[in-house]
Amino acid sequence: MQALDFTPYFAQIGPDPLRDAFAMRRAVMPFRGGKALTADEMSEQWTRLLDADGPSIDAKAKGTELGRVAYLHVPFCANHCLFCGFYRNAYTDDQATRYADMLVAEIEREAERPAIRAHTIGAVYFGGGTPSALSATDLSRVLTTVRRRLPLAPDCEITIEGRIIHFDPDKIDACLESGANRISIGVQSFDTAVRTRQGRRSSKEQVIRFLEDIRDRDRAALMIDLMFGLPGQTAEVWHEDLRICDAVGPDGVDLYGINIIPGTPLHRAIERGKFPAAPTLTDLGAMYRAGSDFLAARGWRQISNSHWGRTARERNRYNLMVKAGAECLAYGSGAGGLLGRCSYTVNGDLAAYTTDINRGQKPIGGMRIGDDLQPARDYIAASLEIGVLDLARLSVPGAPDAAKAFAPLLSQWHAAGILTIADDTVRLTTAGRFWYGNLINAFNDILIKLNGGSPPAFPMDRRSTAYQHTTGRIS
Ligand SMILES: C[S@@+](CC[C@H](N)C(=O)[O-])C[C@H]1O[C@@H](n2cnc3c(N)ncnc32)[C@H](O)[C@@H]1O
Ligand code: SF4
């Protein structure tokens, strides 16, 4: 094995690793090596994939049965919230109902194929865009189709993502009656002024009443998303956001550091000087620590780097499985899936998606066959996501003793306060959790180098954090 230079990945040793371990933050990209397929290859490969009914190679290679998830994308929103890079199409009633017809057709068409029937599905996620923008009737018929036609496990987690505006009680009833058992609401901030400036129309009082109503129905796990680093969201406002979250008592919460995405209205407004400059990584690090400490002190358990659970009802199954590289069946314009080593996207262009569905074809937008490093990449990403990496189980093609190969890097990170190592087990500190994008990318680069390749250049960002799923919604 060649000697590797780890110094580009070393952390700075200083008084506070959360503030200054790295000069830049590396975005967590859904990096998949391997080969992109041409349009002709994609349709042949899709037919082959749907006909396969054996266990996936990767589940065997990882020595674990990861199971499978399904993701359904709803690419409509009532308005474009300034910070958001996921916005695609304005919501209209007619278009949304036609879209629900197409989603139903897409699911029905594949439902009896061997690959779809081969494995049970442990978690289903309706993401967006805004699934809760669909009418009660459309939500109900898409959910019912999923439950009737896909082989869901009896304890399948079924999440509907939504926002408060237009998520009326009859829609919530429709979701619950049709089998949703987890509702995830984007709150972002409770502060009315901070919300309004980002295009979120409900006031603090309306948000609280809405969440309490779902909570008090006691029929589904309630999740909320909070963001930190939004314009006008001072340390005091952030503390108040956390306090209200704890007082309302959802089953789980995500804390996302803002990512100022080029091309979003927020990015443009900052460029034009209409908003103050984006928060620095030092500010974001401090807010992450404040959130992490606040929730820990009140008995919340940290499930992943950005997610905390309060009650036993919260499993966070979909996110954990996706991060671990579980197979994912994808439906709807803008969704991303994975079958065996093959990752694919469903065409994010709504017109192209519609044309393909009307022709009876799967609207595949792109496809890649992953390389031999993918199982190791998935294992590392899934482990760092939960903050614990078992070195004894790390298996890397081309590196018979993978733990030894990474030892110089791990001991430097240990010295810098990013992690601890005991009994072959690496545990991330709060700083390590904040910088996990850098750690995952360093591992990826080194895996490639261990196999004689050159890692691709990745964007570095001094000011923002990244929010991205490996499969599921494609941003
Ligand atoms: C795909 S969005 C959909 C949420 C839902 N449509 C809503 O409006 O509440 C899921 C979550 O991503 C987070 N998010 C969106 N844009 C972000 C950004 N630029 N930086 C960090 N997190 C972001 C927000 O917390 C959001 O609730
Ligand atoms: S935050 Fe939600 S509603 Fe707002 S633009 Fe993004 S996906 Fe749409």
Short mmCIF file of C-alpha atoms and ligand atoms in Angstrom, two decimals:
data_model
loop_
_atom_site.label_atom_id
_atom_site.label_comp_id
_atom_site.label_asym_id
_atom_site.label_seq_id
_atom_site.Cartn_x
_atom_site.Cartn_y
_atom_site.Cartn_z
CA MET A 1 0.00 0.00 0.00
CA GLN A 2 1.33 3.46 -0.86
CA ALA A 3 2.28 5.93 1.94
CA LEU A 4 -0.34 8.65 2.13
CA ASP A 5 0.02 12.32 3.01
CA PHE A 6 -2.68 13.06 5.58
CA THR A 7 -1.58 16.61 6.36
CA PRO A 8 -4.15 18.33 4.07
CA TYR A 9 -6.86 16.80 6.27
CA PHE A 10 -5.34 17.67 9.64
CA ALA A 11 -7.38 19.84 12.02
CA GLN A 12 -5.94 22.94 13.62
CA ILE A 13 -5.01 22.38 17.26
CA GLY A 14 -6.38 25.27 19.29
CA PRO A 15 -8.42 26.17 22.36
CA ASP A 16 -11.82 25.51 20.78
CA PRO A 17 -12.08 22.94 17.94
CA LEU A 18 -15.72 23.85 17.37
CA ARG A 19 -14.71 27.37 16.38
CA ASP A 20 -11.53 26.82 14.45
CA ALA A 21 -10.61 23.18 13.78
CA PHE A 22 -10.86 23.80 10.03
CA ALA A 23 -10.57 26.99 8.01
CA MET A 24 -13.38 25.93 5.67
CA ARG A 25 -16.37 23.69 5.86
CA ARG A 26 -16.75 20.95 3.29
CA ALA A 27 -20.26 20.30 2.08
CA VAL A 28 -21.69 16.80 2.50
CA MET A 29 -22.24 15.82 -1.09
CA PRO A 30 -23.88 12.59 -2.17
CA PHE A 31 -20.59 11.49 -3.69
CA ARG A 32 -20.83 8.29 -5.65
CA GLY A 33 -17.88 7.18 -7.68
CA GLY A 34 -18.38 4.82 -10.58
CA LYS A 35 -19.80 5.35 -13.99
CA ALA A 36 -22.62 7.53 -15.38
CA LEU A 37 -24.84 5.74 -17.92
CA THR A 38 -26.03 7.03 -21.30
CA ALA A 39 -29.77 7.40 -22.04
CA ASP A 40 -29.89 4.03 -23.88
CA GLU A 41 -27.94 2.29 -21.14
CA MET A 42 -30.28 3.78 -18.53
CA SER A 43 -33.46 2.28 -19.93
CA GLU A 44 -31.85 -1.18 -20.38
CA GLN A 45 -30.41 -1.00 -16.88
CA TRP A 46 -33.79 0.03 -15.44
CA THR A 47 -35.48 -3.02 -17.00
CA ARG A 48 -32.70 -5.26 -15.65
CA LEU A 49 -32.99 -3.73 -12.20
CA LEU A 50 -36.76 -4.24 -12.01
CA ASP A 51 -36.36 -7.89 -13.03
CA ALA A 52 -33.78 -8.68 -10.34
CA ASP A 53 -35.15 -10.27 -7.20
CA GLY A 54 -32.05 -11.28 -5.18
CA PRO A 55 -30.56 -9.45 -2.23
CA SER A 56 -28.40 -6.50 -3.22
CA ILE A 57 -24.64 -7.10 -3.44
CA ASP A 58 -23.99 -4.22 -1.11
CA ALA A 59 -26.15 -5.54 1.71
CA LYS A 60 -23.98 -8.68 1.61
CA ALA A 61 -20.73 -6.73 1.23
CA LYS A 62 -21.56 -4.68 4.32
CA GLY A 63 -22.35 -7.85 6.24
CA THR A 64 -25.65 -6.36 7.28
CA GLU A 65 -29.19 -6.38 5.96
CA LEU A 66 -29.95 -2.70 5.62
CA GLY A 67 -33.47 -3.10 4.34
CA ARG A 68 -35.14 -0.72 1.97
CA VAL A 69 -36.94 2.62 1.99
CA ALA A 70 -39.15 4.52 -0.45
CA TYR A 71 -39.10 8.24 -1.20
CA LEU A 72 -41.90 10.19 -2.93
CA HIS A 73 -41.26 13.75 -4.03
CA VAL A 74 -43.90 16.48 -4.28
CA PRO A 75 -42.26 19.41 -6.12
CA PHE A 76 -44.76 22.18 -5.38
CA CYS A 77 -44.68 25.07 -2.93
CA ALA A 78 -47.06 27.90 -2.07
CA ASN A 79 -44.14 30.35 -2.37
CA HIS A 80 -40.36 30.37 -2.59
CA CYS A 81 -38.97 30.80 0.94
CA LEU A 82 -35.90 32.96 0.58
CA PHE A 83 -33.31 30.53 2.01
CA CYS A 84 -34.49 27.45 0.15
CA GLY A 85 -32.74 25.61 -2.68
CA PHE A 86 -35.46 22.97 -3.00
CA TYR A 87 -38.12 25.19 -4.62
CA ARG A 88 -39.13 23.99 -8.11
CA ASN A 89 -42.77 24.71 -9.06
CA ALA A 90 -45.54 27.02 -7.85
CA TYR A 91 -48.52 25.14 -6.46
CA THR A 92 -51.79 25.13 -8.42
CA ASP A 93 -54.77 22.88 -7.60
CA ASP A 94 -55.10 21.45 -11.12
CA GLN A 95 -51.44 20.72 -11.60
CA ALA A 96 -51.16 19.10 -8.17
CA THR A 97 -54.11 16.77 -8.81
CA ARG A 98 -52.66 15.75 -12.19
CA TYR A 99 -49.36 15.16 -10.40
CA ALA A 100 -51.03 12.92 -7.82
CA ASP A 101 -52.50 10.91 -10.75
CA MET A 102 -48.99 10.52 -12.16
CA LEU A 103 -47.50 9.44 -8.83
CA VAL A 104 -50.21 6.81 -8.47
CA ALA A 105 -49.54 5.59 -12.04
CA GLU A 106 -45.78 5.46 -11.44
CA ILE A 107 -46.22 3.33 -8.31
CA GLU A 108 -48.89 1.05 -9.83
CA ARG A 109 -46.86 0.38 -12.96
CA GLU A 110 -43.83 -1.02 -11.15
CA ALA A 111 -45.62 -2.59 -8.22
CA GLU A 112 -45.62 -6.22 -9.39
CA ARG A 113 -42.06 -6.30 -10.75
CA PRO A 114 -39.73 -8.77 -9.01
CA ALA A 115 -37.33 -6.14 -7.65
CA ILE A 116 -40.14 -4.17 -6.01
CA ARG A 117 -41.65 -7.24 -4.37
CA ALA A 118 -38.27 -8.68 -3.32
CA HIS A 119 -37.80 -6.71 -0.07
CA THR A 120 -39.99 -5.16 2.57
CA ILE A 121 -39.85 -1.40 2.98
CA GLY A 122 -39.02 -0.16 6.47
CA ALA A 123 -39.66 3.55 5.93
CA VAL A 124 -41.50 5.76 3.45
CA TYR A 125 -40.84 9.48 3.19
CA PHE A 126 -43.01 12.02 1.38
CA GLY A 127 -40.68 14.99 0.87
CA GLY A 128 -40.59 18.15 -1.15
CA GLY A 129 -41.23 20.80 -1.99
CA THR A 130 -44.34 20.53 0.13
CA PRO A 131 -46.30 17.26 0.27
CA SER A 132 -48.82 18.94 2.60
CA ALA A 133 -49.72 21.29 -0.28
CA LEU A 134 -51.65 18.40 -1.91
CA SER A 135 -55.40 18.30 -1.25
CA ALA A 136 -56.80 15.94 1.41
CA THR A 137 -58.17 13.69 -1.34
CA ASP A 138 -54.86 13.54 -3.20
CA LEU A 139 -52.84 12.92 -0.03
CA SER A 140 -55.22 10.13 0.86
CA ARG A 141 -55.15 8.38 -2.51
CA VAL A 142 -51.35 8.55 -2.89
CA LEU A 143 -50.83 7.25 0.66
CA THR A 144 -53.39 4.51 0.12
CA THR A 145 -51.69 3.46 -3.13
CA VAL A 146 -48.34 3.26 -1.35
CA ARG A 147 -49.78 1.12 1.43
CA ARG A 148 -51.74 -1.19 -0.88
CA ARG A 149 -49.18 -1.62 -3.64
CA LEU A 150 -45.73 -1.53 -1.98
CA PRO A 151 -44.54 -4.29 0.36
CA LEU A 152 -44.41 -2.20 3.53
CA ALA A 153 -43.19 -3.73 6.79
CA PRO A 154 -45.94 -3.85 9.45
CA ASP A 155 -43.96 -1.33 11.52
CA CYS A 156 -43.10 0.86 8.52
CA GLU A 157 -42.39 4.50 9.39
CA ILE A 158 -44.47 6.70 7.05
CA THR A 159 -43.53 10.38 7.14
CA ILE A 160 -45.33 13.32 5.55
CA GLU A 161 -43.28 16.48 5.33
CA GLY A 162 -45.21 19.72 5.45
CA ARG A 163 -45.43 23.33 6.41
CA ILE A 164 -48.07 25.10 8.38
CA ILE A 165 -49.66 27.22 5.71
CA HIS A 166 -52.43 25.28 3.90
CA PHE A 167 -51.95 22.18 6.10
CA ASP A 168 -55.60 22.27 7.25
CA PRO A 169 -57.10 19.90 9.84
CA ASP A 170 -58.89 17.91 7.10
CA LYS A 171 -55.53 17.23 5.41
CA ILE A 172 -53.99 16.15 8.71
CA ASP A 173 -56.97 13.83 9.24
CA ALA A 174 -56.53 12.45 5.71
CA CYS A 175 -52.85 11.69 6.37
CA LEU A 176 -53.56 9.98 9.69
CA GLU A 177 -56.56 8.01 8.38
CA SER A 178 -54.47 6.83 5.40
CA GLY A 179 -51.62 5.51 7.53
CA ALA A 180 -49.05 8.30 7.99
CA ASN A 181 -47.47 7.81 11.42
CA ARG A 182 -44.92 10.63 11.39
CA ILE A 183 -45.42 14.28 10.46
CA SER A 184 -42.42 16.52 9.93
CA ILE A 185 -43.08 20.26 9.97
CA GLY A 186 -40.64 22.91 8.79
CA VAL A 187 -40.78 25.59 11.48
CA GLN A 188 -37.31 27.13 10.87
CA SER A 189 -37.79 29.74 13.61
CA PHE A 190 -40.71 30.59 15.90
CA ASP A 191 -39.82 34.28 15.78
CA THR A 192 -42.48 36.06 13.71
CA ALA A 193 -40.12 38.73 12.33
CA VAL A 194 -37.42 36.19 11.35
CA ARG A 195 -40.04 33.95 9.74
CA THR A 196 -41.81 36.72 7.83
CA ARG A 197 -38.56 37.96 6.33
CA GLN A 198 -37.96 34.49 4.86
CA GLY A 199 -41.44 34.22 3.33
CA ARG A 200 -43.00 32.15 6.14
CA ARG A 201 -46.47 33.52 6.67
CA SER A 202 -47.69 32.13 10.01
CA SER A 203 -46.99 33.99 13.24
CA LYS A 204 -45.30 32.49 16.29
CA GLU A 205 -48.71 31.99 17.98
CA GLN A 206 -50.17 30.26 14.90
CA VAL A 207 -47.14 27.95 14.65
CA ILE A 208 -47.40 26.95 18.30
CA ARG A 209 -51.17 26.31 18.07
CA PHE A 210 -50.69 24.23 14.91
CA LEU A 211 -47.99 22.05 16.48
CA GLU A 212 -49.96 21.61 19.71
CA ASP A 213 -52.95 20.44 17.70
CA ILE A 214 -50.96 17.66 15.99
CA ARG A 215 -49.24 16.76 19.26
CA ASP A 216 -52.56 16.54 21.12
CA ARG A 217 -54.12 14.23 18.54
CA ASP A 218 -51.51 11.73 19.78
CA ARG A 219 -51.66 9.65 16.62
CA ALA A 220 -48.30 10.26 14.93
CA ALA A 221 -44.76 11.19 15.82
CA LEU A 222 -44.34 14.96 15.42
CA MET A 223 -41.03 16.26 14.09
CA ILE A 224 -40.00 19.85 13.56
CA ASP A 225 -37.15 21.43 11.60
CA LEU A 226 -35.40 24.42 13.10
CA MET A 227 -32.71 26.41 11.31
CA PHE A 228 -29.97 28.49 12.91
CA GLY A 229 -28.09 31.39 11.35
CA LEU A 230 -31.13 32.95 9.64
CA PRO A 231 -30.97 36.73 9.14
CA GLY A 232 -32.07 38.47 12.34
CA GLN A 233 -31.88 35.26 14.38
CA THR A 234 -29.61 36.42 17.19
CA ALA A 235 -28.28 34.12 19.93
CA GLU A 236 -31.25 35.25 22.07
CA VAL A 237 -33.78 34.45 19.34
CA TRP A 238 -32.12 31.06 18.86
CA HIS A 239 -32.35 30.35 22.57
CA GLU A 240 -36.03 31.29 22.52
CA ASP A 241 -36.57 28.99 19.49
CA LEU A 242 -35.05 26.11 21.46
CA ARG A 243 -37.05 26.98 24.57
CA ILE A 244 -40.35 27.03 22.68
CA CYS A 245 -39.45 23.78 20.93
CA ASP A 246 -38.86 22.10 24.29
CA ALA A 247 -42.06 23.58 25.73
CA VAL A 248 -44.22 22.45 22.79
CA GLY A 249 -42.61 19.01 23.08
CA PRO A 250 -42.53 17.42 19.63
CA ASP A 251 -41.14 13.86 19.42
CA GLY A 252 -38.05 14.98 17.54
CA VAL A 253 -36.27 18.02 16.16
CA ASP A 254 -33.74 18.71 13.41
CA LEU A 255 -31.32 21.59 13.90
CA TYR A 256 -29.93 22.76 10.55
CA GLY A 257 -27.22 25.39 10.20
CA ILE A 258 -28.13 27.68 7.35
CA ASN A 259 -26.59 26.96 3.99
CA ILE A 260 -26.60 30.10 1.85
CA ILE A 261 -27.21 28.45 -1.49
CA PRO A 262 -26.13 30.37 -4.59
CA GLY A 263 -29.13 31.30 -6.72
CA THR A 264 -31.61 31.42 -3.84
CA PRO A 265 -33.48 34.67 -3.14
CA LEU A 266 -31.60 34.91 0.18
CA HIS A 267 -28.22 34.66 -1.55
CA ARG A 268 -29.23 37.38 -3.99
CA ALA A 269 -30.59 39.60 -1.20
CA ILE A 270 -27.31 39.29 0.74
CA GLU A 271 -25.31 40.06 -2.43
CA ARG A 272 -27.40 43.20 -2.95
CA GLY A 273 -26.86 44.25 0.66
CA LYS A 274 -30.55 43.85 1.60
CA PHE A 275 -29.65 41.42 4.36
CA PRO A 276 -26.61 41.36 6.63
CA ALA A 277 -23.72 39.08 5.58
CA ALA A 278 -24.21 35.38 6.18
CA PRO A 279 -23.14 34.12 9.61
CA THR A 280 -19.55 32.95 9.93
CA LEU A 281 -18.68 29.38 10.82
CA THR A 282 -17.72 30.62 14.27
CA ASP A 283 -21.27 31.96 14.74
CA LEU A 284 -22.80 28.77 13.40
CA GLY A 285 -20.53 26.60 15.56
CA ALA A 286 -21.59 28.54 18.65
CA MET A 287 -25.29 28.13 17.74
CA TYR A 288 -24.81 24.41 17.13
CA ARG A 289 -23.19 24.02 20.54
CA ALA A 290 -25.97 26.07 22.17
CA GLY A 291 -28.58 23.80 20.56
CA SER A 292 -26.77 20.59 21.40
CA ASP A 293 -26.16 21.61 25.04
CA PHE A 294 -29.70 22.92 25.51
CA LEU A 295 -31.34 19.70 24.29
CA ALA A 296 -28.92 17.43 26.17
CA ALA A 297 -29.63 19.32 29.41
CA ARG A 298 -33.36 18.66 28.94
CA GLY A 299 -33.00 14.94 28.31
CA TRP A 300 -33.30 14.87 24.52
CA ARG A 301 -31.14 12.15 22.93
CA GLN A 302 -28.97 12.89 19.94
CA ILE A 303 -29.84 10.44 17.16
CA SER A 304 -27.69 11.89 14.38
CA ASN A 305 -25.57 14.99 13.85
CA SER A 306 -28.59 17.19 13.18
CA HIS A 307 -31.40 15.21 14.80
CA TRP A 308 -32.60 14.80 18.39
CA GLY A 309 -35.41 12.63 19.75
CA ARG A 310 -37.44 13.42 22.85
CA THR A 311 -39.77 10.46 23.08
CA ALA A 312 -39.60 6.76 22.30
CA ARG A 313 -42.02 7.38 19.44
CA GLU A 314 -39.27 8.93 17.33
CA ARG A 315 -37.17 6.43 15.37
CA ASN A 316 -35.78 8.60 12.55
CA ARG A 317 -35.68 5.41 10.57
CA TYR A 318 -35.82 6.79 7.03
CA ASN A 319 -32.94 9.23 7.51
CA LEU A 320 -30.69 6.76 9.28
CA MET A 321 -31.32 4.04 6.67
CA VAL A 322 -30.73 6.40 3.75
CA LYS A 323 -27.48 7.67 5.26
CA ALA A 324 -26.33 4.07 5.72
CA GLY A 325 -26.80 3.38 2.00
CA ALA A 326 -30.07 1.42 2.17
CA GLU A 327 -31.80 0.77 -1.13
CA CYS A 328 -34.38 3.45 -1.93
CA LEU A 329 -37.30 3.25 -4.36
CA ALA A 330 -37.86 6.71 -5.81
CA TYR A 331 -41.11 8.16 -7.16
CA GLY A 332 -42.01 11.62 -8.38
CA SER A 333 -40.23 14.41 -10.21
CA GLY A 334 -36.98 15.27 -8.39
CA ALA A 335 -36.66 12.07 -6.31
CA GLY A 336 -33.43 10.08 -6.07
CA GLY A 337 -33.18 6.31 -5.55
CA LEU A 338 -30.75 3.43 -5.18
CA LEU A 339 -31.07 -0.22 -6.23
CA GLY A 340 -28.03 -2.42 -5.62
CA ARG A 341 -25.08 -0.36 -6.80
CA CYS A 342 -27.20 1.71 -9.15
CA SER A 343 -28.22 5.22 -8.05
CA TYR A 344 -30.80 7.03 -10.16
CA THR A 345 -32.82 10.22 -10.27
CA VAL A 346 -36.42 10.67 -11.40
CA ASN A 347 -36.48 13.56 -13.88
CA GLY A 348 -36.68 16.86 -11.93
CA ASP A 349 -38.08 18.68 -14.95
CA LEU A 350 -41.86 18.44 -14.48
CA ALA A 351 -42.67 18.69 -18.20
CA ALA A 352 -40.19 15.90 -19.07
CA TYR A 353 -41.50 13.80 -16.15
CA THR A 354 -45.09 14.27 -17.40
CA THR A 355 -44.16 13.27 -20.96
CA ASP A 356 -42.48 10.06 -19.82
CA ILE A 357 -45.30 9.10 -17.45
CA ASN A 358 -47.85 9.68 -20.22
CA ARG A 359 -45.80 7.41 -22.49
CA GLY A 360 -45.82 4.70 -19.85
CA GLN A 361 -42.08 5.05 -19.16
CA LYS A 362 -40.11 5.53 -15.95
CA PRO A 363 -38.86 9.14 -16.13
CA ILE A 364 -35.23 8.39 -15.33
CA GLY A 365 -33.20 11.62 -15.28
CA GLY A 366 -29.75 10.12 -14.61
CA MET A 367 -28.11 6.92 -13.45
CA ARG A 368 -24.71 5.83 -12.09
CA ILE A 369 -23.26 2.46 -11.23
CA GLY A 370 -21.34 2.85 -7.96
CA ASP A 371 -17.78 1.64 -7.56
CA ASP A 372 -16.31 -0.96 -5.18
CA LEU A 373 -15.62 1.71 -2.56
CA GLN A 374 -19.32 2.50 -2.08
CA PRO A 375 -19.98 0.04 0.79
CA ALA A 376 -17.00 1.45 2.75
CA ARG A 377 -18.12 5.02 1.98
CA ASP A 378 -21.64 4.24 3.18
CA TYR A 379 -20.39 2.55 6.34
CA ILE A 380 -18.19 5.54 7.23
CA ALA A 381 -20.92 8.10 6.42
CA ALA A 382 -23.55 6.20 8.41
CA SER A 383 -21.19 5.79 11.36
CA LEU A 384 -20.08 9.43 11.45
CA GLU A 385 -23.72 10.46 11.11
CA ILE A 386 -24.48 8.78 14.43
CA GLY A 387 -21.13 9.89 15.87
CA VAL A 388 -19.67 6.40 16.47
CA LEU A 389 -17.35 4.48 14.12
CA ASP A 390 -16.39 0.88 14.93
CA LEU A 391 -12.93 0.52 13.36
CA ALA A 392 -13.00 -3.28 13.67
CA ARG A 393 -15.90 -3.40 11.19
CA LEU A 394 -14.33 -1.04 8.68
CA SER A 395 -13.53 -2.96 5.52
CA VAL A 396 -11.87 -1.21 2.58
CA PRO A 397 -10.98 -2.82 -0.74
CA GLY A 398 -7.21 -2.46 -1.32
CA ALA A 399 -6.47 -1.86 2.40
CA PRO A 400 -6.29 -5.15 4.34
CA ASP A 401 -5.91 -3.27 7.65
CA ALA A 402 -8.12 -0.24 7.13
CA ALA A 403 -8.02 0.90 10.78
CA LYS A 404 -4.21 1.03 10.60
CA ALA A 405 -4.31 2.93 7.31
CA PHE A 406 -6.40 5.70 8.90
CA ALA A 407 -4.60 5.69 12.28
CA PRO A 408 -2.30 8.74 11.70
CA LEU A 409 -5.29 10.86 10.71
CA LEU A 410 -7.49 9.67 13.56
CA SER A 411 -4.83 10.33 16.17
CA GLN A 412 -4.31 13.88 14.82
CA TRP A 413 -8.05 14.53 14.99
CA HIS A 414 -8.00 13.09 18.50
CA ALA A 415 -5.28 15.56 19.50
CA ALA A 416 -7.34 18.39 17.96
CA GLY A 417 -10.46 17.51 20.00
CA ILE A 418 -12.54 16.29 17.07
CA LEU A 419 -12.97 12.76 18.40
CA THR A 420 -11.99 10.22 21.04
CA ILE A 421 -10.72 6.69 20.40
CA ALA A 422 -11.10 3.78 22.81
CA ASP A 423 -11.31 0.02 22.16
CA ASP A 424 -11.18 0.45 18.38
CA THR A 425 -14.18 2.77 18.58
CA VAL A 426 -14.13 6.36 17.39
CA ARG A 427 -16.61 8.78 18.98
CA LEU A 428 -17.14 12.30 17.65
CA THR A 429 -17.13 15.20 20.09
CA THR A 430 -19.65 18.04 19.61
CA ALA A 431 -16.97 19.72 17.47
CA GLY A 432 -16.54 16.54 15.42
CA ARG A 433 -20.29 16.44 14.87
CA PHE A 434 -20.29 20.05 13.66
CA TRP A 435 -17.40 19.39 11.25
CA TYR A 436 -18.55 15.94 10.12
CA GLY A 437 -18.76 17.06 6.48
CA ASN A 438 -15.01 17.65 6.54
CA LEU A 439 -14.42 14.27 8.17
CA ILE A 440 -16.58 12.35 5.68
CA ASN A 441 -14.92 14.08 2.75
CA ALA A 442 -11.45 13.39 4.14
CA PHE A 443 -12.32 9.69 4.44
CA ASN A 444 -13.70 9.69 0.88
CA ASP A 445 -10.56 11.30 -0.51
CA ILE A 446 -8.34 8.84 1.33
CA LEU A 447 -10.38 5.84 0.20
CA ILE A 448 -9.86 6.96 -3.38
CA LYS A 449 -6.13 7.53 -2.82
CA LEU A 450 -5.76 4.12 -1.15
CA ASN A 451 -7.11 2.66 -4.37
CA GLY A 452 -4.65 4.61 -6.51
CA GLY A 453 -7.12 7.29 -7.72
CA SER A 454 -7.29 11.09 -7.42
CA PRO A 455 -10.18 12.59 -5.48
CA PRO A 456 -12.35 15.17 -7.26
CA ALA A 457 -12.17 18.81 -6.16
CA PHE A 458 -15.00 19.66 -3.75
CA PRO A 459 -16.49 23.05 -3.07
CA MET A 460 -15.41 24.54 0.24
CA ASP A 461 -17.53 27.04 2.03
CA ARG A 462 -16.36 29.28 4.84
CA ARG A 463 -19.77 30.56 5.77
CA SER A 464 -22.37 27.90 5.48
CA THR A 465 -23.33 24.35 6.28
CA ALA A 466 -24.78 21.89 3.88
CA TYR A 467 -28.07 20.07 3.98
CA GLN A 468 -28.32 17.22 1.57
CA HIS A 469 -29.64 13.70 1.38
CA THR A 470 -27.65 11.02 -0.44
CA THR A 471 -30.91 9.71 -1.85
CA GLY A 472 -34.40 11.03 -1.49
CA ARG A 473 -34.84 14.58 -2.62
CA ILE A 474 -32.32 15.88 -5.10
CA SER A 475 -31.44 19.51 -4.63
C1 LIG B 1 -36.79 20.27 1.75
S1 LIG B 1 -37.15 21.34 3.00
C2 LIG B 1 -38.89 21.14 2.95
C3 LIG B 1 -39.62 21.74 4.09
C4 LIG B 1 -41.03 22.17 3.92
N1 LIG B 1 -41.40 22.35 2.58
C5 LIG B 1 -41.18 23.50 4.64
O1 LIG B 1 -41.33 24.51 3.96
O2 LIG B 1 -41.19 23.54 5.84
C6 LIG B 1 -36.66 20.48 4.46
C7 LIG B 1 -35.91 21.32 5.45
O3 LIG B 1 -34.67 21.70 4.93
C8 LIG B 1 -34.17 22.77 5.68
N2 LIG B 1 -33.55 23.70 4.75
C9 LIG B 1 -34.09 24.18 3.62
N3 LIG B 1 -33.23 25.06 3.05
C10 LIG B 1 -32.15 25.11 3.84
C11 LIG B 1 -30.93 25.83 3.80
N4 LIG B 1 -30.67 26.68 2.81
N5 LIG B 1 -30.02 25.64 4.77
C12 LIG B 1 -30.27 24.77 5.79
N6 LIG B 1 -31.41 24.06 5.88
C13 LIG B 1 -32.33 24.24 4.93
C14 LIG B 1 -35.36 23.41 6.38
O4 LIG B 1 -35.24 23.25 7.77
C15 LIG B 1 -36.51 22.63 5.83
O5 LIG B 1 -37.57 22.50 6.75
S1 SF4 B 2 -38.83 25.71 2.55
FE1 SF4 B 2 -40.37 24.28 1.88
S2 SF4 B 2 -42.08 25.55 1.13
FE2 SF4 B 2 -40.32 26.88 1.28
S3 SF4 B 2 -39.47 26.82 -0.80
FE3 SF4 B 2 -38.39 25.26 0.41
S4 SF4 B 2 -39.46 23.39 0.03
FE4 SF4 B 2 -40.79 25.07 -0.62
#
